[in-house]
């Protein structure tokens, strides 16, 4: 499996960098975003390093979307949000900051006024860890 030793998400998959893991299978990995745009913001990635949508093999995309659905379902059971977005960014103008393909699983609250390119702000790490435990129950 291809891995980029300088990629932060590859380091999360290998355990070199810690994360609040929600789920993994042989092809994909899901974890809490440390810069949550809303409570429950999670990321789903392929384990194989692939920079963006265009580079991702179809099989990798398919597996990642299936895991995103699984995480979205668990998040919805945990938080019962008003809605939920799956968002995937390609290129700096689209606010892609990590060049390892990822799908944002983002719970939404009515009138939360979240902009498409939200700013990156460090979340409350203890609260994110506690929430990850609650979500894992449903995965
Ligand atoms: P994007 O801007 O679409 O490339 O999203 C990258 C997301 O990754 C962003 O919401 C912040 C998150 N992120 C960046 N570094 C880390 C990290 O080290 N750990 C975790 N859990 N999330 C990270």
PDB file of C-alpha atoms and ligand atoms in Angstrom:
ATOM      1  CA  UNK A   1       0.000   0.000   0.000  1.00  0.00           C
ATOM      2  CA  UNK A   2       1.417   3.399  -1.031  1.00  0.00           C
ATOM      3  CA  UNK A   3       2.279   5.717   1.883  1.00  0.00           C
ATOM      4  CA  UNK A   4       3.846   9.217   1.947  1.00  0.00           C
ATOM      5  CA  UNK A   5       6.199   9.492   4.954  1.00  0.00           C
ATOM      6  CA  UNK A   6       5.649  13.282   5.100  1.00  0.00           C
ATOM      7  CA  UNK A   7       1.839  13.113   5.030  1.00  0.00           C
ATOM      8  CA  UNK A   8       0.063  13.877   8.333  1.00  0.00           C
ATOM      9  CA  UNK A   9      -2.867  11.580   7.472  1.00  0.00           C
ATOM     10  CA  UNK A  10      -0.538   8.695   6.553  1.00  0.00           C
ATOM     11  CA  UNK A  11       1.065   9.229   9.986  1.00  0.00           C
ATOM     12  CA  UNK A  12      -2.386   9.073  11.605  1.00  0.00           C
ATOM     13  CA  UNK A  13      -3.146   5.780   9.818  1.00  0.00           C
ATOM     14  CA  UNK A  14       0.165   4.284  10.995  1.00  0.00           C
ATOM     15  CA  UNK A  15      -0.355   5.539  14.569  1.00  0.00           C
ATOM     16  CA  UNK A  16       2.761   7.726  14.421  1.00  0.00           C
ATOM     17  CA  UNK A  17       0.457  10.720  15.074  1.00  0.00           C
ATOM     18  CA  UNK A  18      -2.384  10.112  17.566  1.00  0.00           C
ATOM     19  CA  UNK A  19      -6.042  10.540  16.633  1.00  0.00           C
ATOM     20  CA  UNK A  20      -9.486   9.809  18.006  1.00  0.00           C
ATOM     21  CA  UNK A  21     -10.183   6.838  15.761  1.00  0.00           C
ATOM     22  CA  UNK A  22     -13.807   5.991  15.040  1.00  0.00           C
ATOM     23  CA  UNK A  23     -13.430   3.072  12.651  1.00  0.00           C
ATOM     24  CA  UNK A  24     -11.016   1.316  10.346  1.00  0.00           C
ATOM     25  CA  UNK A  25     -11.096  -1.550   7.896  1.00  0.00           C
ATOM     26  CA  UNK A  26      -8.411  -2.796   5.513  1.00  0.00           C
ATOM     27  CA  UNK A  27      -8.948   0.100   3.065  1.00  0.00           C
ATOM     28  CA  UNK A  28     -10.215   3.067   5.096  1.00  0.00           C
ATOM     29  CA  UNK A  29      -9.756   4.962   8.372  1.00  0.00           C
ATOM     30  CA  UNK A  30     -12.168   7.362  10.151  1.00  0.00           C
ATOM     31  CA  UNK A  31     -11.279   9.796  12.928  1.00  0.00           C
ATOM     32  CA  UNK A  32     -12.347  13.048  14.589  1.00  0.00           C
ATOM     33  CA  UNK A  33     -11.234  16.335  13.006  1.00  0.00           C
ATOM     34  CA  UNK A  34      -9.126  18.385  15.464  1.00  0.00           C
ATOM     35  CA  UNK A  35     -10.396  21.616  13.889  1.00  0.00           C
ATOM     36  CA  UNK A  36     -14.122  20.911  14.069  1.00  0.00           C
ATOM     37  CA  UNK A  37     -16.332  23.283  12.074  1.00  0.00           C
ATOM     38  CA  UNK A  38     -19.253  21.886  14.113  1.00  0.00           C
ATOM     39  CA  UNK A  39     -19.598  19.389  16.961  1.00  0.00           C
ATOM     40  CA  UNK A  40     -18.988  15.847  15.683  1.00  0.00           C
ATOM     41  CA  UNK A  41     -16.927  16.844  12.619  1.00  0.00           C
ATOM     42  CA  UNK A  42     -15.153  13.671  11.434  1.00  0.00           C
ATOM     43  CA  UNK A  43     -12.891  12.700   8.522  1.00  0.00           C
ATOM     44  CA  UNK A  44     -12.824   9.528   6.442  1.00  0.00           C
ATOM     45  CA  UNK A  45      -9.726   8.679   4.410  1.00  0.00           C
ATOM     46  CA  UNK A  46      -8.360   5.827   2.342  1.00  0.00           C
ATOM     47  CA  UNK A  47      -5.367   4.187   4.033  1.00  0.00           C
ATOM     48  CA  UNK A  48      -3.485   4.351   0.766  1.00  0.00           C
ATOM     49  CA  UNK A  49      -1.920   7.773   0.131  1.00  0.00           C
ATOM     50  CA  UNK A  50      -3.742   9.481  -2.711  1.00  0.00           C
ATOM     51  CA  UNK A  51      -3.668  13.284  -2.919  1.00  0.00           C
ATOM     52  CA  UNK A  52      -7.105  14.167  -4.276  1.00  0.00           C
ATOM     53  CA  UNK A  53     -10.229  13.110  -6.152  1.00  0.00           C
ATOM     54  CA  UNK A  54      -8.511  12.948  -9.538  1.00  0.00           C
ATOM     55  CA  UNK A  55      -5.700  10.690  -8.342  1.00  0.00           C
ATOM     56  CA  UNK A  56      -7.926   8.343  -6.351  1.00  0.00           C
ATOM     57  CA  UNK A  57      -8.645   4.961  -7.978  1.00  0.00           C
ATOM     58  CA  UNK A  58     -12.391   4.259  -8.314  1.00  0.00           C
ATOM     59  CA  UNK A  59     -12.198   1.299  -5.919  1.00  0.00           C
ATOM     60  CA  UNK A  60     -10.591   3.528  -3.267  1.00  0.00           C
ATOM     61  CA  UNK A  61     -13.282   6.189  -3.736  1.00  0.00           C
ATOM     62  CA  UNK A  62     -16.041   3.614  -3.413  1.00  0.00           C
ATOM     63  CA  UNK A  63     -14.644   2.150  -0.206  1.00  0.00           C
ATOM     64  CA  UNK A  64     -14.187   5.618   1.313  1.00  0.00           C
ATOM     65  CA  UNK A  65     -17.765   6.683   0.545  1.00  0.00           C
ATOM     66  CA  UNK A  66     -19.111   3.484   2.123  1.00  0.00           C
ATOM     67  CA  UNK A  67     -17.162   4.210   5.318  1.00  0.00           C
ATOM     68  CA  UNK A  68     -18.360   7.847   5.233  1.00  0.00           C
ATOM     69  CA  UNK A  69     -21.952   6.569   5.211  1.00  0.00           C
ATOM     70  CA  UNK A  70     -21.190   4.338   8.181  1.00  0.00           C
ATOM     71  CA  UNK A  71     -19.680   7.249  10.143  1.00  0.00           C
ATOM     72  CA  UNK A  72     -22.530   9.605   9.131  1.00  0.00           C
ATOM     73  CA  UNK A  73     -25.054   7.076  10.432  1.00  0.00           C
ATOM     74  CA  UNK A  74     -23.219   6.691  13.758  1.00  0.00           C
ATOM     75  CA  UNK A  75     -22.863  10.463  14.130  1.00  0.00           C
ATOM     76  CA  UNK A  76     -26.552  10.953  13.456  1.00  0.00           C
ATOM     77  CA  UNK A  77     -27.481   8.350  16.071  1.00  0.00           C
ATOM     78  CA  UNK A  78     -25.161  10.057  18.573  1.00  0.00           C
ATOM     79  CA  UNK A  79     -25.945  13.736  18.015  1.00  0.00           C
ATOM     80  CA  UNK A  80     -29.229  13.771  16.094  1.00  0.00           C
ATOM     81  CA  UNK A  81     -28.154  16.829  14.049  1.00  0.00           C
ATOM     82  CA  UNK A  82     -30.623  18.759  11.888  1.00  0.00           C
ATOM     83  CA  UNK A  83     -28.638  17.755   8.803  1.00  0.00           C
ATOM     84  CA  UNK A  84     -25.257  16.471   7.686  1.00  0.00           C
ATOM     85  CA  UNK A  85     -22.876  17.269   4.827  1.00  0.00           C
ATOM     86  CA  UNK A  86     -20.297  15.064   3.164  1.00  0.00           C
ATOM     87  CA  UNK A  87     -17.711  17.531   1.822  1.00  0.00           C
ATOM     88  CA  UNK A  88     -14.562  16.814  -0.153  1.00  0.00           C
ATOM     89  CA  UNK A  89     -12.112  19.549  -1.212  1.00  0.00           C
ATOM     90  CA  UNK A  90      -9.662  19.635  -4.129  1.00  0.00           C
ATOM     91  CA  UNK A  91      -7.099  22.425  -4.433  1.00  0.00           C
ATOM     92  CA  UNK A  92      -6.262  25.477  -2.318  1.00  0.00           C
ATOM     93  CA  UNK A  93      -9.153  27.575  -3.687  1.00  0.00           C
ATOM     94  CA  UNK A  94     -11.517  24.853  -2.518  1.00  0.00           C
ATOM     95  CA  UNK A  95      -9.828  24.959   0.937  1.00  0.00           C
ATOM     96  CA  UNK A  96      -7.949  21.677   0.665  1.00  0.00           C
ATOM     97  CA  UNK A  97      -5.200  21.954   3.292  1.00  0.00           C
ATOM     98  CA  UNK A  98      -4.132  18.295   3.554  1.00  0.00           C
ATOM     99  CA  UNK A  99      -3.079  16.591   0.336  1.00  0.00           C
ATOM    100  CA  UNK A 100      -4.412  13.147   1.244  1.00  0.00           C
ATOM    101  CA  UNK A 101      -7.916  12.487  -0.096  1.00  0.00           C
ATOM    102  CA  UNK A 102     -10.508  12.872   2.665  1.00  0.00           C
ATOM    103  CA  UNK A 103     -14.242  13.232   3.094  1.00  0.00           C
ATOM    104  CA  UNK A 104     -15.508  15.579   5.804  1.00  0.00           C
ATOM    105  CA  UNK A 105     -18.507  14.168   7.659  1.00  0.00           C
ATOM    106  CA  UNK A 106     -20.037  17.328   9.034  1.00  0.00           C
ATOM    107  CA  UNK A 107     -23.157  17.484  11.208  1.00  0.00           C
ATOM    108  CA  UNK A 108     -25.246  20.623  10.617  1.00  0.00           C
ATOM    109  CA  UNK A 109     -27.523  22.652  12.838  1.00  0.00           C
ATOM    110  CA  UNK A 110     -30.308  24.738  11.326  1.00  0.00           C
ATOM    111  CA  UNK A 111     -29.039  28.295  10.723  1.00  0.00           C
ATOM    112  CA  UNK A 112     -25.464  27.484  11.844  1.00  0.00           C
ATOM    113  CA  UNK A 113     -24.318  29.873   9.069  1.00  0.00           C
ATOM    114  CA  UNK A 114     -21.317  27.691   8.247  1.00  0.00           C
ATOM    115  CA  UNK A 115     -19.452  29.050   5.213  1.00  0.00           C
ATOM    116  CA  UNK A 116     -18.160  26.668   2.536  1.00  0.00           C
ATOM    117  CA  UNK A 117     -14.510  27.563   3.302  1.00  0.00           C
ATOM    118  CA  UNK A 118     -14.626  27.573   7.089  1.00  0.00           C
ATOM    119  CA  UNK A 119     -11.511  28.639   9.046  1.00  0.00           C
ATOM    120  CA  UNK A 120      -9.339  26.080  10.864  1.00  0.00           C
ATOM    121  CA  UNK A 121      -9.648  26.565  14.626  1.00  0.00           C
ATOM    122  CA  UNK A 122      -8.325  24.035  17.164  1.00  0.00           C
ATOM    123  CA  UNK A 123     -11.208  22.334  18.972  1.00  0.00           C
ATOM    124  CA  UNK A 124     -11.546  21.309  22.655  1.00  0.00           C
ATOM    125  CA  UNK A 125      -9.442  18.127  22.503  1.00  0.00           C
ATOM    126  CA  UNK A 126     -10.915  16.555  25.680  1.00  0.00           C
ATOM    127  CA  UNK A 127     -14.468  17.156  24.462  1.00  0.00           C
ATOM    128  CA  UNK A 128     -13.617  15.689  21.038  1.00  0.00           C
ATOM    129  CA  UNK A 129     -12.201  12.566  22.699  1.00  0.00           C
ATOM    130  CA  UNK A 130     -15.304  12.116  24.869  1.00  0.00           C
ATOM    131  CA  UNK A 131     -17.561  12.534  21.842  1.00  0.00           C
ATOM    132  CA  UNK A 132     -15.521   9.984  19.843  1.00  0.00           C
ATOM    133  CA  UNK A 133     -16.289   7.396  22.563  1.00  0.00           C
ATOM    134  CA  UNK A 134     -20.031   8.082  22.221  1.00  0.00           C
ATOM    135  CA  UNK A 135     -19.935   7.807  18.408  1.00  0.00           C
ATOM    136  CA  UNK A 136     -17.912   4.542  18.452  1.00  0.00           C
ATOM    137  CA  UNK A 137     -20.777   2.837  20.284  1.00  0.00           C
ATOM    138  CA  UNK A 138     -22.858   3.111  17.059  1.00  0.00           C
ATOM    139  CA  UNK A 139     -20.189   2.053  14.540  1.00  0.00           C
TER     140      UNK A 139
HETATM  141  P1  LIG B   1      -9.180  20.185   4.190  1.00  0.00           P
HETATM  142  O1  LIG B   1      -9.078  21.642   4.590  1.00  0.00           O
HETATM  143  O2  LIG B   1     -10.405  19.861   3.384  1.00  0.00           O
HETATM  144  O3  LIG B   1      -7.908  19.710   3.559  1.00  0.00           O
HETATM  145  O4  LIG B   1      -9.356  19.402   5.554  1.00  0.00           O
HETATM  146  C1  LIG B   1      -8.308  18.977   6.350  1.00  0.00           C
HETATM  147  C2  LIG B   1      -8.881  18.762   7.716  1.00  0.00           C
HETATM  148  O5  LIG B   1      -7.931  17.999   8.459  1.00  0.00           O
HETATM  149  C3  LIG B   1      -9.109  20.056   8.504  1.00  0.00           C
HETATM  150  O6  LIG B   1     -10.490  20.144   8.843  1.00  0.00           O
HETATM  151  C4  LIG B   1      -8.274  19.923   9.742  1.00  0.00           C
HETATM  152  C5  LIG B   1      -7.942  18.438   9.803  1.00  0.00           C
HETATM  153  N1  LIG B   1      -6.637  18.130  10.351  1.00  0.00           N
HETATM  154  C6  LIG B   1      -5.453  18.653   9.943  1.00  0.00           C
HETATM  155  N2  LIG B   1      -4.436  18.119  10.658  1.00  0.00           N
HETATM  156  C7  LIG B   1      -4.997  17.220  11.504  1.00  0.00           C
HETATM  157  C8  LIG B   1      -4.463  16.330  12.489  1.00  0.00           C
HETATM  158  O7  LIG B   1      -3.259  16.248  12.749  1.00  0.00           O
HETATM  159  N3  LIG B   1      -5.368  15.549  13.164  1.00  0.00           N
HETATM  160  C9  LIG B   1      -6.713  15.612  12.913  1.00  0.00           C
HETATM  161  N4  LIG B   1      -7.503  14.810  13.627  1.00  0.00           N
HETATM  162  N5  LIG B   1      -7.243  16.431  11.988  1.00  0.00           N
HETATM  163  C10 LIG B   1      -6.394  17.224  11.296  1.00  0.00           C
END
